[in-house]
């Protein structure tokens, strides 16, 4: 498979790094020789110093034989032009990064397909949805819903023993999952959920029945929406407040998209240090959002704005360190839900170890959307988990495919793969080892990193 990436910025570099490990012929194209030289020293990929909108440059990259061209420069118009030309020159599929919400409306999809652009990607829009989803429950680190009505849910929860509970309102909370094996938990609670993975000490574990849940584990549950409240109770989180008052640090594009994605009944305060930007934000934000001129690390200012009474604290500045430290400070003041934008991949494990709460990385979110296009099976969505070395994908079961030939436990799935749930006849349900998949089923698969592509042969 041959993939051309136009743009050696943050997203393009992350994609090149990810794809170069998967036996994919990657060509990275950028107008800056300096940017490319830094990358070529680290990665075993071909780089070309060419303008992304140069016809000759695209031909030099072998665009006529490309399976996918990904245009992810900082310039929206350049990306659209690059994708259009690449398709006309013979590329099978194209993706363009944009930052215009109007382009993402479903009614406009056909316009771009007629232009030769297979898919558009707006990282800030995708990230804002993850922020809004994670704010549905203050005790959940991240939440992903599957199906039209969210009948199946994957959620991650940080496990604390009773000594870690410090809110007065939940002082009687009791975590009955910690120090018990998954087998014991399943028998005691009627197998109403699956633990599909555990993140522990920087490592993502594919758990077996004898695995114990330990304090400070980040546990990934696959369940139905009816069982979410039961998981909260079992994990000692049932006293956590609903999110009403929210403080957002930073007034950039992601912050604007985030406040539009959050429920309209929230009271939101946004802190932005640049006065000119504050004035611009007046015409961009929601009516329930108040803009405050100030620094996000000014704890006296945040105290004056009521940080001690906030249900959620969302740090979305361009400075990863500021976001991490601000969330640590907010948690120490008792804010239960904290979210930090962390774009430096090397900081992700540190952010998790510091217990900053939910971590958002636009590069990882964007890569998930693009990676889906590289799979040969019928895949509805792919989500690469920010703080776990794992992916979640929705596969559609085809007639005669390998997964229909026996019960799940006898399929010989790769180690690190867990089919957690499925939809059959529009109804969401959990999957056990004795489940037999049928044509038309849509299954939700949790995969430890590096195993997703190995599933192609099971579903195609």
PDB file of C-alpha atoms in Angstrom, residues 94-246:
ATOM      1  CA  UNK A  94      -7.944  11.471  -0.831  1.00  0.00           C
ATOM      2  CA  UNK A  95      -8.361  13.181   2.547  1.00  0.00           C
ATOM      3  CA  UNK A  96      -8.173  16.932   3.209  1.00  0.00           C
ATOM      4  CA  UNK A  97      -7.850  18.672   6.569  1.00  0.00           C
ATOM      5  CA  UNK A  98     -10.178  21.676   6.956  1.00  0.00           C
ATOM      6  CA  UNK A  99     -11.116  24.159   9.668  1.00  0.00           C
ATOM      7  CA  UNK A 100     -14.482  25.347   8.335  1.00  0.00           C
ATOM      8  CA  UNK A 101     -17.471  23.858  10.152  1.00  0.00           C
ATOM      9  CA  UNK A 102     -19.750  24.497   7.165  1.00  0.00           C
ATOM     10  CA  UNK A 103     -17.752  22.032   5.056  1.00  0.00           C
ATOM     11  CA  UNK A 104     -18.463  19.237   7.564  1.00  0.00           C
ATOM     12  CA  UNK A 105     -22.263  19.452   7.322  1.00  0.00           C
ATOM     13  CA  UNK A 106     -23.746  16.193   5.943  1.00  0.00           C
ATOM     14  CA  UNK A 107     -25.630  18.037   3.203  1.00  0.00           C
ATOM     15  CA  UNK A 108     -22.305  19.272   1.783  1.00  0.00           C
ATOM     16  CA  UNK A 109     -20.576  15.875   1.673  1.00  0.00           C
ATOM     17  CA  UNK A 110     -21.557  15.216  -1.943  1.00  0.00           C
ATOM     18  CA  UNK A 111     -20.063  18.533  -3.070  1.00  0.00           C
ATOM     19  CA  UNK A 112     -16.594  17.459  -1.973  1.00  0.00           C
ATOM     20  CA  UNK A 113     -17.001  13.932  -3.294  1.00  0.00           C
ATOM     21  CA  UNK A 114     -17.819  15.455  -6.697  1.00  0.00           C
ATOM     22  CA  UNK A 115     -14.575  17.431  -6.378  1.00  0.00           C
ATOM     23  CA  UNK A 116     -12.652  14.179  -5.892  1.00  0.00           C
ATOM     24  CA  UNK A 117     -12.178  14.413  -2.126  1.00  0.00           C
ATOM     25  CA  UNK A 118     -13.070  11.136  -0.416  1.00  0.00           C
ATOM     26  CA  UNK A 119     -13.158  12.524   3.115  1.00  0.00           C
ATOM     27  CA  UNK A 120     -12.690  15.732   5.102  1.00  0.00           C
ATOM     28  CA  UNK A 121     -11.142  15.900   8.534  1.00  0.00           C
ATOM     29  CA  UNK A 122     -11.522  18.721  11.058  1.00  0.00           C
ATOM     30  CA  UNK A 123      -9.382  17.761  14.105  1.00  0.00           C
ATOM     31  CA  UNK A 124     -10.815  20.460  16.375  1.00  0.00           C
ATOM     32  CA  UNK A 125     -14.363  19.320  15.640  1.00  0.00           C
ATOM     33  CA  UNK A 126     -13.519  15.676  16.367  1.00  0.00           C
ATOM     34  CA  UNK A 127     -11.693  16.657  19.566  1.00  0.00           C
ATOM     35  CA  UNK A 128     -14.591  18.833  20.741  1.00  0.00           C
ATOM     36  CA  UNK A 129     -16.936  15.842  20.456  1.00  0.00           C
ATOM     37  CA  UNK A 130     -14.608  13.756  22.638  1.00  0.00           C
ATOM     38  CA  UNK A 131     -14.546  16.568  25.203  1.00  0.00           C
ATOM     39  CA  UNK A 132     -18.338  16.812  25.235  1.00  0.00           C
ATOM     40  CA  UNK A 133     -18.754  13.031  25.476  1.00  0.00           C
ATOM     41  CA  UNK A 134     -16.333  12.786  28.393  1.00  0.00           C
ATOM     42  CA  UNK A 135     -18.329  15.487  30.210  1.00  0.00           C
ATOM     43  CA  UNK A 136     -21.527  13.412  30.213  1.00  0.00           C
ATOM     44  CA  UNK A 137     -20.324  11.816  33.459  1.00  0.00           C
ATOM     45  CA  UNK A 138     -17.906  13.567  35.808  1.00  0.00           C
ATOM     46  CA  UNK A 139     -16.468  10.221  37.014  1.00  0.00           C
ATOM     47  CA  UNK A 140     -15.618   8.869  33.544  1.00  0.00           C
ATOM     48  CA  UNK A 141     -12.220   9.603  32.008  1.00  0.00           C
ATOM     49  CA  UNK A 142     -13.349   8.990  28.452  1.00  0.00           C
ATOM     50  CA  UNK A 143     -16.533   7.702  26.885  1.00  0.00           C
ATOM     51  CA  UNK A 144     -17.322   6.397  23.429  1.00  0.00           C
ATOM     52  CA  UNK A 145     -20.864   5.596  22.350  1.00  0.00           C
ATOM     53  CA  UNK A 146     -21.757   3.166  19.573  1.00  0.00           C
ATOM     54  CA  UNK A 147     -24.985   2.837  17.662  1.00  0.00           C
ATOM     55  CA  UNK A 148     -27.512   5.468  16.700  1.00  0.00           C
ATOM     56  CA  UNK A 149     -28.744   5.836  20.273  1.00  0.00           C
ATOM     57  CA  UNK A 150     -25.539   4.981  22.126  1.00  0.00           C
ATOM     58  CA  UNK A 151     -26.832   1.539  23.154  1.00  0.00           C
ATOM     59  CA  UNK A 152     -23.274   0.225  23.564  1.00  0.00           C
ATOM     60  CA  UNK A 153     -20.706   2.206  25.513  1.00  0.00           C
ATOM     61  CA  UNK A 154     -16.971   1.951  26.084  1.00  0.00           C
ATOM     62  CA  UNK A 155     -15.828   3.964  29.083  1.00  0.00           C
ATOM     63  CA  UNK A 156     -12.603   4.278  31.049  1.00  0.00           C
ATOM     64  CA  UNK A 157     -12.631   4.737  34.821  1.00  0.00           C
ATOM     65  CA  UNK A 158      -9.754   5.409  37.202  1.00  0.00           C
ATOM     66  CA  UNK A 159      -9.839   3.011  40.132  1.00  0.00           C
ATOM     67  CA  UNK A 160      -9.263   4.480  43.597  1.00  0.00           C
ATOM     68  CA  UNK A 161      -9.462   2.696  46.898  1.00  0.00           C
ATOM     69  CA  UNK A 162     -11.486   4.328  49.682  1.00  0.00           C
ATOM     70  CA  UNK A 163      -8.495   6.343  50.907  1.00  0.00           C
ATOM     71  CA  UNK A 164      -8.435   8.321  47.653  1.00  0.00           C
ATOM     72  CA  UNK A 165     -11.991   9.594  48.082  1.00  0.00           C
ATOM     73  CA  UNK A 166     -11.865  13.082  49.556  1.00  0.00           C
ATOM     74  CA  UNK A 167     -15.104  14.804  48.575  1.00  0.00           C
ATOM     75  CA  UNK A 168     -17.446  15.189  51.560  1.00  0.00           C
ATOM     76  CA  UNK A 169     -20.473  14.407  49.432  1.00  0.00           C
ATOM     77  CA  UNK A 170     -19.069  11.010  48.464  1.00  0.00           C
ATOM     78  CA  UNK A 171     -17.215  10.120  51.646  1.00  0.00           C
ATOM     79  CA  UNK A 172     -19.331   6.977  51.990  1.00  0.00           C
ATOM     80  CA  UNK A 173     -18.435   5.751  48.498  1.00  0.00           C
ATOM     81  CA  UNK A 174     -16.964   2.263  48.371  1.00  0.00           C
ATOM     82  CA  UNK A 175     -15.130   0.685  45.442  1.00  0.00           C
ATOM     83  CA  UNK A 176     -16.083  -3.005  45.420  1.00  0.00           C
ATOM     84  CA  UNK A 177     -14.115  -3.782  42.239  1.00  0.00           C
ATOM     85  CA  UNK A 178     -10.610  -3.161  43.577  1.00  0.00           C
ATOM     86  CA  UNK A 179      -8.695  -6.269  44.701  1.00  0.00           C
ATOM     87  CA  UNK A 180     -11.170  -8.621  43.000  1.00  0.00           C
ATOM     88  CA  UNK A 181     -10.535 -10.735  39.897  1.00  0.00           C
ATOM     89  CA  UNK A 182     -12.544 -10.230  36.723  1.00  0.00           C
ATOM     90  CA  UNK A 183     -13.968 -13.740  37.144  1.00  0.00           C
ATOM     91  CA  UNK A 184     -15.237 -12.900  40.632  1.00  0.00           C
ATOM     92  CA  UNK A 185     -16.704  -9.598  39.440  1.00  0.00           C
ATOM     93  CA  UNK A 186     -18.479 -11.251  36.488  1.00  0.00           C
ATOM     94  CA  UNK A 187     -20.044 -13.961  38.628  1.00  0.00           C
ATOM     95  CA  UNK A 188     -21.121 -11.506  41.339  1.00  0.00           C
ATOM     96  CA  UNK A 189     -22.675  -8.979  38.977  1.00  0.00           C
ATOM     97  CA  UNK A 190     -24.282 -11.106  36.303  1.00  0.00           C
ATOM     98  CA  UNK A 191     -21.789 -10.417  33.486  1.00  0.00           C
ATOM     99  CA  UNK A 192     -23.471  -7.085  32.751  1.00  0.00           C
ATOM    100  CA  UNK A 193     -20.221  -5.583  31.465  1.00  0.00           C
ATOM    101  CA  UNK A 194     -16.838  -6.607  30.092  1.00  0.00           C
ATOM    102  CA  UNK A 195     -13.457  -5.331  31.215  1.00  0.00           C
ATOM    103  CA  UNK A 196     -11.713  -5.201  27.831  1.00  0.00           C
ATOM    104  CA  UNK A 197      -8.419  -3.658  28.979  1.00  0.00           C
ATOM    105  CA  UNK A 198      -6.529  -2.246  31.948  1.00  0.00           C
ATOM    106  CA  UNK A 199      -3.884   0.484  31.841  1.00  0.00           C
ATOM    107  CA  UNK A 200      -1.415  -0.074  34.683  1.00  0.00           C
ATOM    108  CA  UNK A 201       2.007   1.497  35.301  1.00  0.00           C
ATOM    109  CA  UNK A 202       2.190   2.787  31.740  1.00  0.00           C
ATOM    110  CA  UNK A 203       1.271  -0.556  30.150  1.00  0.00           C
ATOM    111  CA  UNK A 204      -2.008  -1.568  28.527  1.00  0.00           C
ATOM    112  CA  UNK A 205      -3.009  -5.085  29.606  1.00  0.00           C
ATOM    113  CA  UNK A 206      -5.342  -7.476  27.803  1.00  0.00           C
ATOM    114  CA  UNK A 207      -6.854  -9.012  30.973  1.00  0.00           C
ATOM    115  CA  UNK A 208      -7.856 -12.605  31.680  1.00  0.00           C
ATOM    116  CA  UNK A 209     -10.332 -13.916  34.239  1.00  0.00           C
ATOM    117  CA  UNK A 210      -7.762 -14.213  37.027  1.00  0.00           C
ATOM    118  CA  UNK A 211      -6.574 -10.607  36.617  1.00  0.00           C
ATOM    119  CA  UNK A 212      -7.212  -8.432  39.669  1.00  0.00           C
ATOM    120  CA  UNK A 213      -8.259  -4.792  39.467  1.00  0.00           C
ATOM    121  CA  UNK A 214      -5.808  -2.741  41.513  1.00  0.00           C
ATOM    122  CA  UNK A 215      -5.880   0.812  42.909  1.00  0.00           C
ATOM    123  CA  UNK A 216      -4.833   3.408  40.296  1.00  0.00           C
ATOM    124  CA  UNK A 217      -5.709   1.107  37.387  1.00  0.00           C
ATOM    125  CA  UNK A 218      -7.405   2.795  34.442  1.00  0.00           C
ATOM    126  CA  UNK A 219     -10.085   0.249  33.564  1.00  0.00           C
ATOM    127  CA  UNK A 220     -11.888   0.101  30.194  1.00  0.00           C
ATOM    128  CA  UNK A 221     -15.452  -1.240  30.421  1.00  0.00           C
ATOM    129  CA  UNK A 222     -17.661  -2.289  27.525  1.00  0.00           C
ATOM    130  CA  UNK A 223     -21.301  -2.187  28.573  1.00  0.00           C
ATOM    131  CA  UNK A 224     -24.817  -1.158  27.621  1.00  0.00           C
ATOM    132  CA  UNK A 225     -26.106   2.295  28.499  1.00  0.00           C
ATOM    133  CA  UNK A 226     -28.507   0.801  31.079  1.00  0.00           C
ATOM    134  CA  UNK A 227     -25.572  -0.497  33.142  1.00  0.00           C
ATOM    135  CA  UNK A 228     -23.528   2.732  33.333  1.00  0.00           C
ATOM    136  CA  UNK A 229     -25.011   3.745  36.679  1.00  0.00           C
ATOM    137  CA  UNK A 230     -24.265   0.297  38.101  1.00  0.00           C
ATOM    138  CA  UNK A 231     -20.597   0.614  37.120  1.00  0.00           C
ATOM    139  CA  UNK A 232     -20.502   4.006  38.836  1.00  0.00           C
ATOM    140  CA  UNK A 233     -21.814   2.448  42.028  1.00  0.00           C
ATOM    141  CA  UNK A 234     -19.426  -0.524  41.919  1.00  0.00           C
ATOM    142  CA  UNK A 235     -16.446   1.777  41.310  1.00  0.00           C
ATOM    143  CA  UNK A 236     -17.412   4.052  44.211  1.00  0.00           C
ATOM    144  CA  UNK A 237     -18.283   6.927  41.874  1.00  0.00           C
ATOM    145  CA  UNK A 238     -22.065   7.129  42.283  1.00  0.00           C
ATOM    146  CA  UNK A 239     -21.875  10.305  44.402  1.00  0.00           C
ATOM    147  CA  UNK A 240     -19.989  12.325  41.801  1.00  0.00           C
ATOM    148  CA  UNK A 241     -21.860  15.490  40.710  1.00  0.00           C
ATOM    149  CA  UNK A 242     -23.424  16.167  37.347  1.00  0.00           C
ATOM    150  CA  UNK A 243     -21.506  18.810  35.443  1.00  0.00           C
ATOM    151  CA  UNK A 244     -23.157  22.222  35.529  1.00  0.00           C
ATOM    152  CA  UNK A 245     -20.401  24.819  36.096  1.00  0.00           C
ATOM    153  CA  UNK A 246     -17.384  24.629  33.797  1.00  0.00           C
TER     154      UNK A 246
END
